[in-house]
Amino acid sequence: MSSQADHGGHRERMRKRFKESGNFKGFSEHEILEMLLFYIVPRKNTNDIAHELIKKFGSLNSVLNASVEELSSVKDMGESSANSLLFFRELINYCSTVTDSRIDIRNISAALSFVNNCFRNEKQEKFKVICIDSGFHIKSVTDISAGGARFTPVDFRELTKAVLNSGTDIVILAHNHPDSPNTPSQEDVTLTREVMRYMRCLGVTVLDHYITGNNGTISMRNCGLIHDMEC
């Protein structure tokens, strides 16, 4: 009886800790997984299960990307619990790719917030193209290329494919500086103008280039770094 009480008390302490912080800052990966398992395995010690899963697969991300068969092989998981983890994984994947079509990019604050969320927790530099419909709402967001922590080249073939597949003639460029401020470099300015010239040949207008850093997201146009007549 006392062990069940201790178990319940531990869960409540974990929930209280999360509630007070409002995020997972300060939590280890096995603690995050342990809390997720609260809702999947209600009557077992999820701390032990989380440790076993991390030990077997190496990281939280690897756990969430493991197959149902692989997850089921871990003690106290089983097929039902493995399928529940699969559900959470697919929910996360869906939320990371779905576009909120209600966002009007003419509302610069909402657009910057949207882009900032697109790069949340990203550890490597990525370049994205945001396709805009005729009503100035976000139509799609596509990863074009990825690089290291400080640089990513632009794959013009993937850029062309994404834009043509969307059927749009208006786009916004976006990339991130994972471990540094959002201050545009001269390379960023040069690349932006190069892409704008290239897109113009396709009949596509580049409205802006957003850069997300560890201090938020900025608009290069608002910073005075994009001038249409120069491109």
XYZ file of N, CA and C in Angstrom:
693
model
N 0.825 -1.199 0.000
C 0.000 0.000 0.000
C 0.866 1.257 0.000
N 1.899 1.262 0.839
C 2.772 2.429 0.932
C 3.520 2.659 -0.369
N 3.902 1.573 -1.066
C 4.620 1.732 -2.327
C 3.728 2.387 -3.376
N 2.423 2.043 -3.387
C 1.504 2.670 -4.318
C 1.358 4.158 -4.000
N 1.318 4.481 -2.716
C 1.208 5.881 -2.302
C 2.451 6.659 -2.721
N 3.628 6.043 -2.518
C 4.874 6.692 -2.916
C 4.901 6.922 -4.423
N 4.411 5.910 -5.154
C 4.381 5.991 -6.607
C 3.498 7.148 -7.057
N 2.300 7.239 -6.461
C 1.381 8.326 -6.789
C 1.945 9.676 -6.408
N 2.619 9.733 -5.255
C 3.224 10.987 -4.814
C 4.305 11.456 -5.761
N 5.078 10.513 -6.284
C 6.133 10.857 -7.234
C 5.535 11.478 -8.489
N 4.457 10.901 -8.992
C 3.814 11.438 -10.194
C 3.305 12.859 -9.960
N 2.717 13.066 -8.797
C 2.203 14.394 -8.495
C 3.325 15.421 -8.395
N 4.462 14.994 -7.823
C 5.605 15.910 -7.726
C 6.134 16.269 -9.116
N 6.142 15.289 -10.008
C 6.595 15.545 -11.379
C 5.648 16.504 -12.091
N 4.354 16.274 -11.923
C 3.360 17.147 -12.560
C 3.455 18.575 -12.010
N 3.663 18.690 -10.703
C 3.789 20.002 -10.080
C 5.033 20.727 -10.596
N 6.113 20.000 -10.750
C 7.357 20.561 -11.261
C 7.160 21.108 -12.678
N 6.443 20.343 -13.503
C 6.180 20.802 -14.866
C 5.252 22.021 -14.857
N 4.235 21.969 -14.023
C 3.266 23.069 -13.945
C 3.962 24.369 -13.545
N 4.894 24.290 -12.620
C 5.581 25.490 -12.140
C 6.531 26.065 -13.180
N 7.129 25.193 -13.985
C 8.076 25.671 -15.000
C 7.373 26.030 -16.312
N 6.296 25.312 -16.611
C 5.568 25.572 -17.845
C 6.224 25.008 -19.080
N 7.350 24.310 -18.904
C 8.041 23.677 -20.028
C 8.947 22.568 -19.490
N 9.742 21.977 -20.366
C 10.596 20.866 -19.949
C 12.035 21.303 -19.644
N 12.241 22.596 -19.467
C 13.581 23.064 -19.124
C 13.996 22.481 -17.781
N 15.171 21.876 -17.759
C 15.661 21.260 -16.532
C 15.286 19.796 -16.389
N 14.432 19.293 -17.293
C 14.058 17.882 -17.264
C 15.030 17.078 -18.126
N 15.384 15.894 -17.654
C 16.185 15.005 -18.487
C 15.260 14.301 -19.470
N 15.835 13.661 -20.486
C 15.007 12.980 -21.486
C 14.204 11.844 -20.873
N 14.807 11.132 -19.924
C 14.060 10.007 -19.354
C 12.901 10.510 -18.485
N 13.043 11.709 -17.905
C 11.948 12.267 -17.117
C 10.784 12.719 -18.007
N 11.124 13.280 -19.168
C 10.083 13.673 -20.121
C 9.331 12.428 -20.592
N 10.082 11.398 -20.935
C 9.466 10.143 -21.381
C 8.648 9.522 -20.261
N 9.165 9.578 -19.048
C 8.446 9.045 -17.893
C 7.078 9.715 -17.753
N 7.037 11.045 -17.913
C 5.770 11.762 -17.786
C 4.816 11.425 -18.924
N 5.335 11.259 -20.114
C 4.497 10.847 -21.238
C 3.865 9.485 -20.958
N 4.652 8.612 -20.352
C 4.175 7.263 -20.049
C 3.134 7.251 -18.918
N 3.045 8.344 -18.147
C 1.994 8.436 -17.126
C 0.624 8.156 -17.752
N 0.442 8.668 -18.977
C -0.856 8.598 -19.636
C -1.027 7.322 -20.464
N 0.033 6.543 -20.545
C -0.007 5.311 -21.339
C 0.005 4.076 -20.445
N 0.809 4.154 -19.380
C 0.939 3.020 -18.443
C 0.560 3.535 -17.056
N -0.732 3.582 -16.734
C -1.185 4.246 -15.507
C -0.855 3.542 -14.204
N -0.598 2.250 -14.231
C -0.458 1.509 -12.968
C 0.919 0.880 -12.769
N 1.907 1.358 -13.507
C 3.253 0.807 -13.346
C 4.254 1.935 -13.140
N 5.442 1.546 -12.690
C 6.503 2.522 -12.437
C 7.094 2.958 -13.773
N 6.650 4.099 -14.267
C 7.099 4.538 -15.587
C 8.535 5.059 -15.575
N 9.060 5.355 -14.405
C 10.460 5.763 -14.314
C 11.362 4.625 -14.781
N 11.070 3.420 -14.299
C 11.863 2.246 -14.702
C 11.712 1.967 -16.190
N 10.477 2.079 -16.691
C 10.239 1.813 -18.113
C 10.972 2.838 -18.975
N 10.920 4.104 -18.561
C 11.596 5.162 -19.315
C 13.103 4.916 -19.364
N 13.674 4.524 -18.236
C 15.111 4.210 -18.210
C 15.438 3.070 -19.168
N 14.606 2.043 -19.174
C 14.842 0.893 -20.056
C 14.755 1.292 -21.520
N 13.781 2.131 -21.843
C 13.618 2.571 -23.230
C 14.796 3.426 -23.692
N 15.222 4.367 -22.846
C 16.371 5.208 -23.205
C 17.632 4.358 -23.325
N 17.784 3.404 -22.422
C 18.952 2.526 -22.460
C 18.993 1.724 -23.748
N 17.832 1.236 -24.189
C 17.770 0.402 -25.390
C 17.948 1.197 -26.675
N 17.302 2.384 -26.746
C 17.280 3.123 -28.010
C 18.217 4.331 -28.035
N 18.697 4.772 -26.874
C 19.725 5.804 -26.831
C 19.260 7.224 -26.589
N 18.031 7.556 -26.997
C 17.538 8.922 -26.816
C 16.017 8.933 -26.893
N 15.427 10.026 -26.436
C 13.975 10.173 -26.507
C 13.505 10.161 -27.953
N 14.224 10.855 -28.808
C 13.851 10.891 -30.224
C 13.875 9.498 -30.840
N 14.883 8.712 -30.493
C 14.987 7.352 -31.025
C 13.872 6.454 -30.494
N 13.481 6.694 -29.242
C 12.359 5.928 -28.676
C 11.096 6.208 -29.475
N 10.842 7.479 -29.725
C 9.616 7.857 -30.422
C 9.619 7.431 -31.886
N 10.799 7.154 -32.419
C 10.883 6.724 -33.811
C 11.068 5.222 -33.962
N 11.054 4.504 -32.841
C 11.174 3.043 -32.887
C 9.862 2.418 -33.373
N 9.946 1.225 -33.894
C 8.755 0.533 -34.381
C 7.962 -0.038 -33.211
N 6.712 -0.379 -33.470
C 5.860 -0.996 -32.447
C 6.482 -2.294 -31.959
N 7.029 -3.059 -32.883
C 7.659 -4.342 -32.517
C 8.846 -4.123 -31.592
N 9.670 -3.133 -31.903
C 10.838 -2.852 -31.067
C 10.424 -2.367 -29.687
N 9.445 -1.478 -29.639
C 8.982 -0.959 -28.355
C 8.333 -2.051 -27.516
N 7.594 -2.936 -28.162
C 6.893 -4.005 -27.447
C 7.844 -4.974 -26.758
N 9.094 -5.012 -27.237
C 10.059 -5.958 -26.666
C 10.603 -5.498 -25.319
N 10.348 -4.237 -24.956
C 10.839 -3.703 -23.689
C 9.896 -4.108 -22.566
N 10.469 -4.509 -21.469
C 9.687 -4.979 -20.322
C 8.640 -3.951 -19.893
N 7.430 -4.451 -19.651
C 6.286 -3.669 -19.167
C 5.708 -2.709 -20.208
N 6.140 -2.828 -21.467
C 5.546 -2.001 -22.514
C 4.349 -2.717 -23.145
N 4.613 -3.709 -23.971
C 3.532 -4.411 -24.642
C 3.053 -3.670 -25.873
N 2.272 -4.350 -26.704
C 1.846 -3.790 -27.982
C 0.917 -2.591 -27.805
N 0.037 -2.645 -26.834
C -0.910 -1.552 -26.625
C -0.183 -0.251 -26.255
N 0.769 -0.353 -25.330
C 1.536 0.832 -24.928
C 2.407 1.338 -26.075
N 2.961 0.404 -26.847
C 3.793 0.783 -27.991
C 2.968 1.549 -29.025
N 1.747 1.096 -29.261
C 0.873 1.785 -30.207
C 0.487 3.174 -29.708
N 0.358 3.311 -28.397
C 0.046 4.624 -27.820
C 1.203 5.597 -28.025
N 2.442 5.110 -27.883
C 3.607 5.959 -28.159
C 3.641 6.346 -29.629
N 3.261 5.400 -30.498
C 3.210 5.684 -31.932
C 2.218 6.813 -32.207
N 1.087 6.790 -31.499
C 0.086 7.849 -31.659
C 0.680 9.212 -31.303
N 1.379 9.288 -30.169
C 1.974 10.561 -29.759
C 3.028 11.020 -30.767
N 3.814 10.066 -31.286
C 4.831 10.423 -32.280
C 4.194 11.029 -33.521
N 3.152 10.402 -34.015
C 2.504 10.903 -35.219
C 1.795 12.226 -34.976
N 1.293 12.414 -33.750
C 0.677 13.696 -33.401
C 1.721 14.804 -33.440
N 2.901 14.526 -32.888
C 3.999 15.492 -32.897
C 4.405 15.811 -34.334
N 4.542 14.761 -35.164
C 4.913 14.961 -36.565
C 3.874 15.789 -37.303
N 2.613 15.516 -37.004
C 1.537 16.258 -37.660
C 1.595 17.736 -37.284
N 1.746 18.000 -35.998
C 1.761 19.387 -35.530
C 2.973 20.149 -36.045
N 4.063 19.438 -36.315
C 5.273 20.116 -36.786
C 5.209 20.450 -38.279
N 4.268 19.836 -39.010
C 4.191 20.072 -40.454
C 2.912 20.766 -40.887
N 1.861 20.685 -40.071
C 0.600 21.295 -40.460
C 0.723 22.818 -40.478
N 0.068 23.439 -41.416
C 0.128 24.885 -41.556
C -1.157 25.517 -41.051
N -1.027 26.558 -40.260
C -2.190 27.295 -39.799
C -2.576 28.306 -40.871
N -3.550 27.923 -41.717
C -3.912 28.737 -42.867
C -4.580 30.051 -42.465
N -4.894 30.215 -41.187
C -5.544 31.452 -40.747
C -4.553 32.593 -40.588
N -3.256 32.288 -40.542
C -2.262 33.335 -40.326
C -2.124 34.206 -41.564
N -2.384 35.481 -41.401
C -2.225 36.468 -42.462
C -0.828 37.065 -42.325
N 0.013 36.858 -43.344
C 1.412 37.281 -43.214
C 1.554 38.806 -43.241
N 0.459 39.518 -43.544
C 0.511 40.978 -43.445
C 0.529 41.437 -41.988
N 0.143 40.514 -41.099
C 0.284 40.757 -39.660
C 1.686 40.299 -39.282
N 2.635 41.202 -39.308
C 4.046 40.848 -39.157
C 4.324 40.167 -37.830
N 3.646 40.587 -36.781
C 3.857 39.981 -35.470
C 3.450 38.503 -35.471
N 2.288 38.208 -36.073
C 1.813 36.819 -36.152
C 2.720 35.995 -37.047
N 3.182 36.579 -38.143
C 4.055 35.856 -39.068
C 5.395 35.518 -38.412
N 5.969 36.483 -37.704
C 7.245 36.252 -37.025
C 7.098 35.194 -35.939
N 5.983 35.223 -35.214
C 5.729 34.230 -34.174
C 5.595 32.844 -34.778
N 4.908 32.751 -35.922
C 4.750 31.470 -36.600
C 6.101 30.899 -37.005
N 6.941 31.730 -37.616
C 8.261 31.274 -38.065
C 9.135 30.891 -36.873
N 9.047 31.660 -35.810
C 9.812 31.340 -34.607
C 9.467 29.937 -34.107
N 8.179 29.594 -34.134
C 7.743 28.263 -33.713
C 8.212 27.177 -34.675
N 8.337 27.519 -35.951
C 8.805 26.546 -36.945
C 10.215 26.055 -36.635
N 11.015 26.919 -35.999
C 12.412 26.569 -35.711
C 12.640 26.212 -34.242
N 11.571 26.098 -33.483
C 11.710 25.821 -32.054
C 12.466 24.507 -31.828
N 13.469 24.538 -30.951
C 14.276 23.369 -30.566
C 15.132 22.814 -31.706
N 15.257 23.548 -32.811
C 16.081 23.093 -33.930
C 17.557 23.258 -33.574
N 18.334 22.178 -33.757
C 19.757 22.194 -33.382
C 20.678 22.451 -34.570
N 20.175 22.319 -35.772
C 21.001 22.583 -36.945
C 20.329 23.665 -37.791
N 21.142 24.321 -38.606
C 20.600 25.380 -39.435
C 19.782 24.779 -40.574
N 18.598 25.345 -40.795
C 17.727 24.883 -41.874
C 17.219 26.072 -42.673
N 16.965 25.798 -43.938
C 16.413 26.814 -44.833
C 15.036 26.346 -45.279
N 14.028 27.204 -45.114
C 12.650 26.859 -45.460
C 12.086 27.864 -46.446
N 11.093 27.421 -47.205
C 10.339 28.344 -48.041
C 8.874 28.271 -47.605
N 8.291 29.435 -47.387
C 6.888 29.546 -46.967
C 6.096 30.067 -48.155
N 5.196 29.239 -48.664
C 4.406 29.624 -49.825
C 3.111 30.301 -49.363
N 2.746 31.373 -50.020
C 1.626 32.221 -49.617
C 0.537 32.179 -50.685
N -0.736 32.096 -50.252
C -1.822 32.098 -51.227
C -2.213 33.533 -51.603
N -3.189 33.656 -52.499
C -3.567 34.975 -53.011
C -4.193 35.871 -51.950
N -4.647 35.259 -50.844
C -5.214 36.047 -49.752
C -4.200 36.399 -48.688
N -2.928 36.155 -48.982
C -1.815 36.431 -48.078
C -1.879 35.591 -46.798
N -2.356 34.352 -46.941
C -2.322 33.388 -45.848
C -1.284 32.312 -46.172
N -0.737 31.715 -45.124
C 0.290 30.693 -45.310
C -0.328 29.443 -45.919
N 0.252 29.005 -47.031
C -0.257 27.849 -47.766
C 0.524 26.584 -47.440
N 1.834 26.700 -47.342
C 2.673 25.545 -47.019
C 4.029 26.012 -46.521
N 4.698 25.148 -45.769
C 6.067 25.391 -45.301
C 6.891 24.168 -45.652
N 7.984 24.366 -46.379
C 8.782 23.237 -46.853
C 10.247 23.418 -46.479
N 10.851 22.371 -45.911
C 12.292 22.379 -45.664
C 13.007 22.210 -47.000
N 13.909 23.115 -47.299
C 14.641 23.071 -48.566
C 16.009 22.429 -48.387
N 16.679 22.762 -47.304
C 17.998 22.184 -47.061
C 18.354 22.332 -45.597
N 19.329 21.546 -45.167
C 19.799 21.581 -43.779
C 21.311 21.480 -43.779
N 21.921 22.160 -42.824
C 23.376 22.126 -42.734
C 23.812 21.857 -41.323
N 24.910 22.455 -40.934
C 25.426 22.265 -39.590
C 24.817 23.265 -38.636
N 25.556 23.566 -37.578
C 25.054 24.504 -36.580
C 25.150 25.941 -37.068
N 25.962 26.201 -38.102
C 26.202 27.581 -38.500
C 25.924 27.872 -39.979
N 25.727 26.840 -40.812
C 25.570 27.122 -42.228
C 24.748 26.052 -42.914
N 23.887 26.476 -43.831
C 23.182 25.535 -44.692
C 23.160 26.090 -46.106
N 23.517 25.283 -47.105
C 23.420 25.746 -48.482
C 21.964 25.720 -48.922
N 21.625 26.428 -49.976
C 20.264 26.410 -50.502
C 20.224 25.495 -51.717
N 19.339 24.517 -51.668
C 19.167 23.589 -52.780
C 18.134 24.202 -53.733
N 18.602 24.817 -54.821
C 17.708 25.524 -55.732
C 16.743 24.566 -56.439
N 17.149 23.338 -56.637
C 16.248 22.373 -57.267
C 15.069 22.073 -56.356
N 15.341 21.862 -55.058
C 14.263 21.609 -54.098
C 13.397 22.849 -53.906
N 14.025 24.006 -53.941
C 13.294 25.264 -53.820
C 12.306 25.420 -54.977
N 12.787 25.173 -56.185
C 11.931 25.268 -57.366
C 10.773 24.298 -57.288
N 11.064 23.063 -56.896
C 10.021 22.032 -56.821
C 8.948 22.412 -55.811
N 9.369 22.896 -54.641
C 8.413 23.257 -53.591
C 7.500 24.388 -54.038
N 8.090 25.392 -54.688
C 7.309 26.553 -55.113
C 6.349 26.175 -56.242
N 6.832 25.449 -57.237
C 5.976 25.071 -58.362
C 4.862 24.130 -57.922
N 5.165 23.213 -57.006
C 4.143 22.277 -56.515
C 3.038 22.996 -55.741
N 3.394 24.114 -55.115
C 2.405 24.853 -54.329
C 1.469 25.669 -55.217
N 1.922 25.970 -56.431
C 1.121 26.776 -57.340
C 1.062 28.243 -56.961
N 1.957 28.670 -56.085
C 1.943 30.057 -55.625
C 2.881 30.926 -56.449
N 2.708 32.238 -56.357
C 3.672 33.153 -56.959
C 4.182 34.158 -55.925
N 3.949 33.824 -54.646
C 4.428 34.662 -53.545
C 5.052 33.754 -52.483
N 6.275 34.057 -52.066
C 6.928 33.238 -51.049
C 7.670 34.104 -50.039
N 7.943 33.502 -48.899
C 8.813 34.085 -47.890
C 9.909 33.073 -47.600
N 11.125 33.520 -47.510
C 12.252 32.650 -47.154
C 12.445 32.690 -45.641
N 12.990 31.622 -45.103
C 13.262 31.594 -43.662
C 14.413 30.646 -43.374
N 15.291 31.067 -42.478
C 16.311 30.139 -41.984
C 16.654 30.530 -40.551
N 17.424 29.693 -39.897
C 17.713 29.908 -38.478
C 19.206 29.925 -38.189
N 19.536 30.571 -37.079
C 20.879 30.546 -36.496
C 20.716 29.858 -35.136
N 20.894 28.549 -35.061
C 20.554 27.805 -33.834
C 21.226 28.295 -32.561
N 22.514 28.641 -32.654
C 23.262 28.987 -31.441
C 23.765 30.417 -31.437
N 23.138 31.265 -32.216
C 23.609 32.646 -32.283
C 22.428 33.588 -32.530
N 22.649 34.898 -32.398
C 21.558 35.864 -32.592
C 21.030 35.853 -34.029
N 19.898 36.525 -34.226
C 19.258 36.545 -35.535
C 19.825 37.621 -36.462
N 20.924 38.221 -36.089
C 21.537 39.286 -36.904
C 21.934 38.745 -38.278
N 21.423 39.319 -39.367
C 21.767 38.833 -40.710
C 23.235 39.087 -41.032
N 23.861 38.089 -41.612
C 25.241 38.253 -42.061
C 25.239 38.800 -43.489
N 26.393 39.202 -43.958
C 26.478 39.658 -45.352
C 26.156 38.514 -46.291
N 26.532 37.293 -45.895
C 26.199 36.118 -46.706
C 24.686 35.933 -46.802
N 23.977 36.218 -45.700
C 22.515 36.125 -45.710
C 21.913 37.122 -46.698
N 22.447 38.340 -46.692
C 21.943 39.384 -47.596
C 22.211 38.998 -49.047
N 23.436 38.541 -49.320
C 23.812 38.157 -50.690
C 22.957 36.998 -51.188
N 22.767 36.002 -50.327
C 21.962 34.838 -50.703
C 20.513 35.250 -50.976
N 19.979 36.114 -50.135
C 18.591 36.557 -50.309
C 18.408 37.205 -51.673
N 19.315 38.062 -52.047
C 19.200 38.752 -53.332
C 19.371 37.776 -54.490
N 20.232 36.791 -54.312
C 20.417 35.770 -55.340
C 19.129 34.962 -55.539
N 18.500 34.572 -54.426
C 17.257 33.811 -54.514
C 16.143 34.665 -55.105
N 16.090 35.939 -54.753
C 15.064 36.834 -55.292
C 15.190 36.965 -56.808
N 16.405 37.089 -57.298
C 16.614 37.176 -58.754
C 16.187 35.870 -59.428
N 16.553 34.759 -58.813
C 16.211 33.440 -59.361
C 14.699 33.245 -59.389
N 14.028 33.599 -58.291
C 12.583 33.436 -58.209
C 11.855 34.343 -59.199
N 12.398 35.530 -59.426
C 11.775 36.459 -60.363
C 11.737 35.859 -61.762
N 12.765 35.088 -62.118
C 12.789 34.419 -63.432
C 11.674 33.390 -63.563
N 11.187 32.894 -62.426
C 10.088 31.923 -62.414
C 8.734 32.611 -62.262
N 8.742 33.934 -62.200
C 7.508 34.672 -62.015
C 7.025 34.670 -60.579
N 7.961 34.465 -59.634
C 7.618 34.368 -58.212
C 8.243 35.538 -57.455
N 7.458 36.150 -56.585
C 7.926 37.273 -55.771
C 8.336 36.800 -54.388
N 9.519 37.179 -53.957
C 9.976 36.912 -52.592
C 9.647 38.142 -51.751
N 8.701 37.987 -50.842
C 8.269 39.122 -50.028
C 9.268 39.483 -48.942
N 9.907 38.461 -48.359
C 10.750 38.721 -47.192
C 11.631 37.519 -46.923
N 12.554 37.706 -46.023
C 13.402 36.618 -45.523
C 13.459 36.779 -44.011
N 12.933 35.781 -43.295
C 12.935 35.806 -41.837
C 14.125 35.003 -41.319
N 14.741 35.512 -40.281
C 15.862 34.809 -39.644
C 15.546 34.625 -38.163
N 15.617 33.389 -37.720
C 15.372 33.063 -36.316
C 16.690 32.748 -35.628
N 16.929 33.398 -34.498
C 18.122 33.128 -33.714
C 17.737 32.808 -32.288
N 18.729 32.763 -31.409
C 18.433 32.467 -30.006
C 17.810 33.661 -29.288
N 17.566 34.735 -30.036
C 16.911 35.917 -29.457
C 15.629 36.274 -30.214
N 15.067 35.306 -30.938
C 13.812 35.551 -31.638
C 13.972 35.601 -33.151
N 12.941 36.118 -33.827
C 12.899 36.146 -35.290
C 12.780 37.578 -35.796
N 13.518 37.874 -36.868
C 13.448 39.216 -37.459
C 13.099 39.121 -38.944
N 12.604 40.236 -39.472
C 12.313 40.376 -40.896
C 13.435 41.183 -41.535
N 14.071 40.620 -42.561
C 15.141 41.352 -43.242
C 14.593 42.585 -43.944
N 13.355 42.520 -44.438
C 12.771 43.698 -45.083
C 12.563 44.816 -44.075
N 12.047 44.460 -42.899
C 11.838 45.473 -41.862
C 13.152 46.077 -41.388
N 14.233 45.298 -41.524
C 15.553 45.804 -41.132
C 16.193 46.649 -42.231
N 15.493 46.786 -43.369
C 16.023 47.586 -44.456
C 17.081 46.886 -45.290
N 17.095 45.542 -45.233
C 18.137 44.785 -45.924
C 17.667 44.173 -47.246
N 16.382 44.340 -47.557
C 15.853 43.862 -48.837
C 15.290 45.065 -49.576
N 15.842 45.294 -50.752
C 15.376 46.382 -51.591
C 15.104 45.802 -52.986
N 13.850 45.742 -53.379
C 13.460 45.063 -54.610
C 14.229 45.532 -55.842
N 14.456 46.797 -55.937
C 15.077 47.332 -57.151
C 16.547 46.917 -57.272
N 17.159 46.486 -56.180
C 18.566 46.083 -56.215
C 18.720 44.636 -56.659
N 17.630 43.877 -56.635
C 17.732 42.431 -56.851
C 17.597 42.077 -58.332
